[in-house]
Short mmCIF file of C-alpha atoms in Angstrom, two decimals:
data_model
loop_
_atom_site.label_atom_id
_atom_site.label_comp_id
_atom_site.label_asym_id
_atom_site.label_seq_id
_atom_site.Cartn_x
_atom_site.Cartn_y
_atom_site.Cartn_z
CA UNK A 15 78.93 285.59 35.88
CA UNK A 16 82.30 286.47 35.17
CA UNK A 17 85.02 284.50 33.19
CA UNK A 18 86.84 283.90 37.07
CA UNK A 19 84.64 282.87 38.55
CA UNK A 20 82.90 280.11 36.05
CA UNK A 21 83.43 276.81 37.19
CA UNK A 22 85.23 275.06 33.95
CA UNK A 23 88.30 277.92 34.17
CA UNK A 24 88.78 278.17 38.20
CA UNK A 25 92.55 277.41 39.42
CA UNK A 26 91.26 273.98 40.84
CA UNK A 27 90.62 272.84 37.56
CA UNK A 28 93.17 274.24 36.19
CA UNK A 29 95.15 272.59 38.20
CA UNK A 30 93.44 269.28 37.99
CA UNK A 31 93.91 269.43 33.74
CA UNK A 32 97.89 270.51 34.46
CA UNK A 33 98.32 267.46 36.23
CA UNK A 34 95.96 265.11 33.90
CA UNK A 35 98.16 266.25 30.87
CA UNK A 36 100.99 263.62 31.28
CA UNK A 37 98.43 260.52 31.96
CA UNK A 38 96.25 262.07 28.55
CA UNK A 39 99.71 262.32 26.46
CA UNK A 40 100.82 258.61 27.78
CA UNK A 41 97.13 257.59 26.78
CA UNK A 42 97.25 259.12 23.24
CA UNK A 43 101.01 257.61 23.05
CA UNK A 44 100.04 254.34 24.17
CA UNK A 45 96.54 253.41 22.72
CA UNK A 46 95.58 256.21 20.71
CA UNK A 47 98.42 256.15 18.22
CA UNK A 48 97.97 252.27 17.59
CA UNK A 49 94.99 252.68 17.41
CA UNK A 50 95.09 254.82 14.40
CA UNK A 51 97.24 253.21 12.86
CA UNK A 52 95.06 249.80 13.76
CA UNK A 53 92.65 252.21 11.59
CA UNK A 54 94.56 252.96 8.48
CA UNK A 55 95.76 248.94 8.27
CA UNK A 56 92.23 247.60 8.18
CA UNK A 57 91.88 249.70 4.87
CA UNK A 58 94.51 248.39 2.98
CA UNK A 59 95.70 245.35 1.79
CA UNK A 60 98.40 245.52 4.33
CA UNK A 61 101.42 242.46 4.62
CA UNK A 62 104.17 242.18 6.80
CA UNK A 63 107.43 243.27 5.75
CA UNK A 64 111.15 243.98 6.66
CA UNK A 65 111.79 247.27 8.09
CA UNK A 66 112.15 249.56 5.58
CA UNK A 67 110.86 247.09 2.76
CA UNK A 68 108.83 248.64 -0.19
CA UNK A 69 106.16 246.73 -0.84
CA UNK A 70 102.56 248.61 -1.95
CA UNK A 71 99.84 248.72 0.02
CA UNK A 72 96.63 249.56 -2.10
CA UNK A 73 93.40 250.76 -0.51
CA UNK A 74 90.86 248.29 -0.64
CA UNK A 75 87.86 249.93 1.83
CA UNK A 76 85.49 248.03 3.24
CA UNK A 77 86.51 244.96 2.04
CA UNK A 78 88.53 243.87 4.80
CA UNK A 79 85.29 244.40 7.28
CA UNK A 80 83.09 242.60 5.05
CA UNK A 81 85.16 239.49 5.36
CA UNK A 82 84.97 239.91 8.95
CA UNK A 83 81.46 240.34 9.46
CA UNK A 84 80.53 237.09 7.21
CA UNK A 85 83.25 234.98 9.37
CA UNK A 86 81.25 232.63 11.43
CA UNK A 87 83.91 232.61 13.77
CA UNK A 88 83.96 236.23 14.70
CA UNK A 89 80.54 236.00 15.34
CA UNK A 90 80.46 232.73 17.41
CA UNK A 91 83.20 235.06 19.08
CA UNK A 92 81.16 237.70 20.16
CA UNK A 93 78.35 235.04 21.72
CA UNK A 94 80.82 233.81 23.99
CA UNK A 95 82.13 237.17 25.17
CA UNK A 96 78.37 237.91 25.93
CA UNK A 97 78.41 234.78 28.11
CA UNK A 98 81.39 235.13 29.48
CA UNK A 99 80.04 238.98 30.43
CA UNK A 100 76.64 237.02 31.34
CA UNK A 101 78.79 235.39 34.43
CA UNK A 102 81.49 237.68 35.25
CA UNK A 103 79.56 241.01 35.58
CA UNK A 104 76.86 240.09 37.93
CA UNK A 105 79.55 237.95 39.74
CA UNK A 106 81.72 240.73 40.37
CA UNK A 107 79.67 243.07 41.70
CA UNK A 108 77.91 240.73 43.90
CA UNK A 109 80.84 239.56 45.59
CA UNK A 110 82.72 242.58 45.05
CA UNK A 111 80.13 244.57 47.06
CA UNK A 112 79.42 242.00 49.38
CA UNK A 113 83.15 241.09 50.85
CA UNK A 114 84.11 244.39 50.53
CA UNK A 115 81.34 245.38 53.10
CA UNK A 116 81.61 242.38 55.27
CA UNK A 117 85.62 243.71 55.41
CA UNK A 118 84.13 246.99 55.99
CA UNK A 119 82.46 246.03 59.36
CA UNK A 120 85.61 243.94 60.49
CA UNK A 121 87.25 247.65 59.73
CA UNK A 122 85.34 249.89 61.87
CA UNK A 123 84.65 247.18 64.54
CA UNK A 124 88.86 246.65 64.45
CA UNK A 125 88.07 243.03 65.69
CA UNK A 126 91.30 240.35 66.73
CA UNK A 127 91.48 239.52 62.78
CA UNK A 128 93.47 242.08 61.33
CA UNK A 129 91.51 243.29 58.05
CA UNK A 130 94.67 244.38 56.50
CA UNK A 131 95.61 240.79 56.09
CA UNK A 132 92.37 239.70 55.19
CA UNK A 133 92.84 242.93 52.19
CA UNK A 134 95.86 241.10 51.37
CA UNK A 135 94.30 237.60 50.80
CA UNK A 136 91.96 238.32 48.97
CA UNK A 137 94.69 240.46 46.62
CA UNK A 138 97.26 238.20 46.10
CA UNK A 139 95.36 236.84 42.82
CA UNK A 140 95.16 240.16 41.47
CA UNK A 141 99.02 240.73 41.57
CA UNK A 142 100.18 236.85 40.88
CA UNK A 143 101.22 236.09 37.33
CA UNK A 144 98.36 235.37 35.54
CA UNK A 145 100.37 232.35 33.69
CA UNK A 146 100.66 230.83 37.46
CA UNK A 147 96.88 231.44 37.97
CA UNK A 148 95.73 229.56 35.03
CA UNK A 149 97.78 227.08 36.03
CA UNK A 150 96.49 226.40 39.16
CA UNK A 151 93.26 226.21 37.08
CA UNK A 152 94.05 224.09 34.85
CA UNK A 153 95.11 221.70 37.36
CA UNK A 154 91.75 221.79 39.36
CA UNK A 155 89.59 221.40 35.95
CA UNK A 156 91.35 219.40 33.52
CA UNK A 157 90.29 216.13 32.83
CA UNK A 158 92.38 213.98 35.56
CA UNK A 159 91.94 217.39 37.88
CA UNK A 160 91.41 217.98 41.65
CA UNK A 161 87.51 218.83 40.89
CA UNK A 162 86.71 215.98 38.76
CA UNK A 163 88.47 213.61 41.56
CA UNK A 164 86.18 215.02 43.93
CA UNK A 165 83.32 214.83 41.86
CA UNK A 166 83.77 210.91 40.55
CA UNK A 167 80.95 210.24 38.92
CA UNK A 168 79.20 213.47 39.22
CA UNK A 169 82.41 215.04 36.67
CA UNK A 170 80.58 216.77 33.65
CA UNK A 171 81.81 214.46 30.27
CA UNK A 172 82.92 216.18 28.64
CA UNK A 173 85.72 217.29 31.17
CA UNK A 174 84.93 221.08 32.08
CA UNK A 175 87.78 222.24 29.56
CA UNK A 176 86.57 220.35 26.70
CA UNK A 177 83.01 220.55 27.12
CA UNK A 178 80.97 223.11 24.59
CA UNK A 179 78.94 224.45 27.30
CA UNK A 180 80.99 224.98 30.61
CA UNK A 181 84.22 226.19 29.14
CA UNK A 182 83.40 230.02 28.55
CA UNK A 183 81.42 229.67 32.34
CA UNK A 184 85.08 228.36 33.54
CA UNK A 185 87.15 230.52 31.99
CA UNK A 186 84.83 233.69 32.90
CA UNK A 187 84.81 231.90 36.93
CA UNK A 188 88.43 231.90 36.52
CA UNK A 189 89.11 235.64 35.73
CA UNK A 190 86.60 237.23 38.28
CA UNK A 191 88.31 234.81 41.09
CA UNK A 192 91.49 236.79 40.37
CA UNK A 193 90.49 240.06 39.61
CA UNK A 194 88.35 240.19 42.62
CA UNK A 195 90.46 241.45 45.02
CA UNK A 196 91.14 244.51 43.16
CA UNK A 197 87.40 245.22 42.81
CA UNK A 198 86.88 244.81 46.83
CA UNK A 199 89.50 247.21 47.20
CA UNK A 200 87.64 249.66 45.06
CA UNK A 201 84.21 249.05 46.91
CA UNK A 202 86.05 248.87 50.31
CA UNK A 203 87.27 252.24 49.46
CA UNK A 204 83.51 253.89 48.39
CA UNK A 205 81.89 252.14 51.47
CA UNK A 206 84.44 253.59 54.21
CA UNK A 207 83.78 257.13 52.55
CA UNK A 208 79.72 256.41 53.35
CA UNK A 209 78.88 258.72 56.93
CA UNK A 210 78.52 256.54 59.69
CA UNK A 211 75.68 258.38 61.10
CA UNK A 212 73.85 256.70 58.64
CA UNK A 213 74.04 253.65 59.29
CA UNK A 214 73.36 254.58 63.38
CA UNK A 215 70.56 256.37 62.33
CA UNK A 216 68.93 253.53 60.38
CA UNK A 217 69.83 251.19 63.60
CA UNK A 218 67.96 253.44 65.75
CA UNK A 219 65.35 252.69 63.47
CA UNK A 220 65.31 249.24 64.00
CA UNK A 221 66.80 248.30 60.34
CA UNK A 222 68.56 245.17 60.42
CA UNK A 223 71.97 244.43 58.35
CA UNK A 224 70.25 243.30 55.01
CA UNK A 225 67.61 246.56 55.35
CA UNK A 226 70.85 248.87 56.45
CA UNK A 227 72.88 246.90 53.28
CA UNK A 228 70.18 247.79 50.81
CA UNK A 229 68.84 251.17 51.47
CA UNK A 230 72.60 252.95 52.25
CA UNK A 231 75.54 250.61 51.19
CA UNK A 232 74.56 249.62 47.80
CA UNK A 233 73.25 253.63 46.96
CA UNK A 234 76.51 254.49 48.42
CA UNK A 235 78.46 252.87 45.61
CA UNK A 236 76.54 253.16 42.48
CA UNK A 237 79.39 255.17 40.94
CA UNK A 238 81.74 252.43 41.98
CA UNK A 239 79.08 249.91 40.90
CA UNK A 240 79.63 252.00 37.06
CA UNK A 241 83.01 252.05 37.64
CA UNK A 242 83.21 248.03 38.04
CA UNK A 243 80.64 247.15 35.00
CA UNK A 244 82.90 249.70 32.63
CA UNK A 245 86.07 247.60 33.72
CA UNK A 246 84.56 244.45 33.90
CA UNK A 247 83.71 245.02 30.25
CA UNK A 248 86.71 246.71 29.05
CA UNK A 249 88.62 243.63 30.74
CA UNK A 250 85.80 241.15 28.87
CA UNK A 251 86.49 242.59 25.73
CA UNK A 252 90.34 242.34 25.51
CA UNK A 253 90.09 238.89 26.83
CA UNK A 254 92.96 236.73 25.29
CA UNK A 255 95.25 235.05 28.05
CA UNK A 256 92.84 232.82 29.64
CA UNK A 257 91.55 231.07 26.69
CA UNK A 258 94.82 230.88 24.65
CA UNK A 259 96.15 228.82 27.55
CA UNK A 260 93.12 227.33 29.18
CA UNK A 261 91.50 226.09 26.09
CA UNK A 262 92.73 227.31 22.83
CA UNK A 263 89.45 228.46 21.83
CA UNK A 264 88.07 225.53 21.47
CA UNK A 265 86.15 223.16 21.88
CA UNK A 266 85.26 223.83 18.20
CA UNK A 267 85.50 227.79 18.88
CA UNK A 268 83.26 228.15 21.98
CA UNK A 269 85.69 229.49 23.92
CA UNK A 270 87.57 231.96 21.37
CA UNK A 271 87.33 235.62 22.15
CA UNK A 272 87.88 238.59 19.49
CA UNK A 273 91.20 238.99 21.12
CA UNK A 274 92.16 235.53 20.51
CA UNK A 275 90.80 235.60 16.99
CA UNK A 276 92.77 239.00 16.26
CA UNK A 277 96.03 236.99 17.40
CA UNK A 278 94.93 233.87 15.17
CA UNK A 279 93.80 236.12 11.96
CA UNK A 280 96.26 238.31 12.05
CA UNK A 281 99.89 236.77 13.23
CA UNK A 282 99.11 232.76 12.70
CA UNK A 283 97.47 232.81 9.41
CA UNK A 284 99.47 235.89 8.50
CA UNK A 285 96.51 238.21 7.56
CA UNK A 286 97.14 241.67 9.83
CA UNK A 287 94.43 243.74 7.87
CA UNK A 288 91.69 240.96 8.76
CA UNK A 289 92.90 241.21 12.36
CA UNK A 290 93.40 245.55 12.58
CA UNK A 291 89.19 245.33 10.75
CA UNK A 292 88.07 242.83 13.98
CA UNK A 293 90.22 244.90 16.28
CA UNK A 294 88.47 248.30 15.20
CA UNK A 295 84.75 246.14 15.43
CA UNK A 296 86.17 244.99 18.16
CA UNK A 297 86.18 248.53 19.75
CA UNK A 298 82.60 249.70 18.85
CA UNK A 299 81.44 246.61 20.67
CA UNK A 300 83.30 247.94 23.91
CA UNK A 301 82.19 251.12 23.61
CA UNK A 302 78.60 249.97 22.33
CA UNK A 303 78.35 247.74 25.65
CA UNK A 304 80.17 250.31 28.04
CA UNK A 305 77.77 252.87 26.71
CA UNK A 306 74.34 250.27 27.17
CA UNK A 307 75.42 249.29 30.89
CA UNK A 308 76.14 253.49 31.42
CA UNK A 309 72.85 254.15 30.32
CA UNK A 310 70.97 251.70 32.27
CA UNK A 311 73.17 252.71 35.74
CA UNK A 312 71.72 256.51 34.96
CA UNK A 313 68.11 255.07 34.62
CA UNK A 314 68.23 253.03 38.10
CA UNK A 315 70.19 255.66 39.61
CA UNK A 316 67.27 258.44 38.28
CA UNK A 317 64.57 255.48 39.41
CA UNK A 318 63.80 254.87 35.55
CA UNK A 319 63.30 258.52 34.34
CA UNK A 320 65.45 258.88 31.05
#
């Protein structure tokens, strides 16, 4: 084969790299630089300090990570991520997936309910201030709340906020409520580009909607399905709004995330080197976790061959 005509140098991907380069060099401008630098702090014994201050700065290695691994709190941080992920992934993709194809039908069918505005329902979380979301939450499941009114006597006590064991569950309920509509969208997207003969075929065949649902819609999407447990987790891992404002990390800590306890390490108790060390573990987690829920998509999309 000659150099044209190999795939990885044909104009169409040259073309496609041309216009990837400005996205890449934002990327490496954006996160990769702090990133590195994130790097070279959680080495040292790094304060904050005027612009153009002299103050030294000696290397102290591994020391910085060591103090992070043995903090109970970074690791009681990492157990509620997993729970929140425990409710939120699974959640999104099962609601994701399933509105998105009940919007699908209303789509092709073009009924009397216009399925643009139904799009733009269940989007307007996704694009509202997330400040204004939470507080909408906050209302419904504080102590004198809407939910706990309705509830009476059936109101968990502790109050949903305050309680040890519901506040991660809220706070990860919370997040895929408003993210959701973008994550439709996506899935809306994959299931429109699925051939409709398909589905007719499979009619003809006498499967009914949960048969037709299962054995073309959900195959249809597995690369969106990837594509949602990737963000899901990225979005997991960086989590920091909800429970600053929500719950402060507490009750005693259940609720803190390792974004939340980068913010608390390194800017309230003045210690950015602790903080940059838990951002950088921070980031092998992601990628250790993107990489685990990759793998397993492969196997169930190979039918468990490795």
């Amino acid at each position: 084969m000659s150099s044209a005509t190999r795939p990885g140098r044909s104009p169409r991907t040259l073309i496609g790299l041309w216009l990837t380069a400005p996205y890449a060099l934002y990327l490496i401008a954006v996160y990769g630089a702090p990133i590195v630098e994130g790097l070279r702090i959680s080495f040292l014994n790094y304060v904050y300090a005027a612009p153009g201050a002299s103050i030294p700065e000696p290397f102290v290695g591994l020391r910085n990570y060591r103090t992070a691994l043995a903090d109970p709190q970074l690791r009681q941080a990492f157990v509620n991520i997993l729970e929140y992920l425990a409710v939120n992934v699974p959640l999104t993709v099962v609601l994701g997936l399933s509105l998105a194809a009940a919007l699908a039908r209303l789509t092709r069918k073009k009924t009397f309910l216009r399925p643009t505005l139904l799009h733009s329902v269940f989007f307007v979380p996704y694009i509202t201030a997330g400040v204004a979301v939470i507080g909408v939450w906050y209302y419904l499941f504080s102590q004198g709340g809407l939910i706990n009114r309705l509830l009476g006597t059936l109101a968990p006590d502790p109050s949903w906020l305050v309680n040890s064991k519901l506040a991660m569950i809220v706070i990860a309920l919370e997040v895929t409520w408003k993210q959701l509509g973008f994550y439709i969208l996506l899935y809306l997207a994959g299931i429109l580009l699925i051939p409709r003969s398909l589905y007719e075929a499979a009619t003809i065949d006498g499967a009914g909607t949960l048969r037709r649902f299962r054995s073309i819609t959900v195959p249809g999407v597995r690369d969106i399905t990837t594509l949602t447990i990737t963000f899901s987790v990225i979005d997991g891992a960086s989590l920091f709004t909800e429970p600053y404002l929500l719950t402060g990390g507490g009750p005693y800590g259940t609720s803190v995330s390792p974004a939340l306890l980068i913010y608390q390490k390194g800017v309230e108790q003045d210690d950015p080197a602790l903080g940059a060390a838990i951002g950088m573990l921070l980031t092998v987690f992601v990628l250790v976790v993107a990489g685990i829920s990759r793998r397993l998509q492969r196997r169930l999309q190979t039918g468990g061959r490795s």
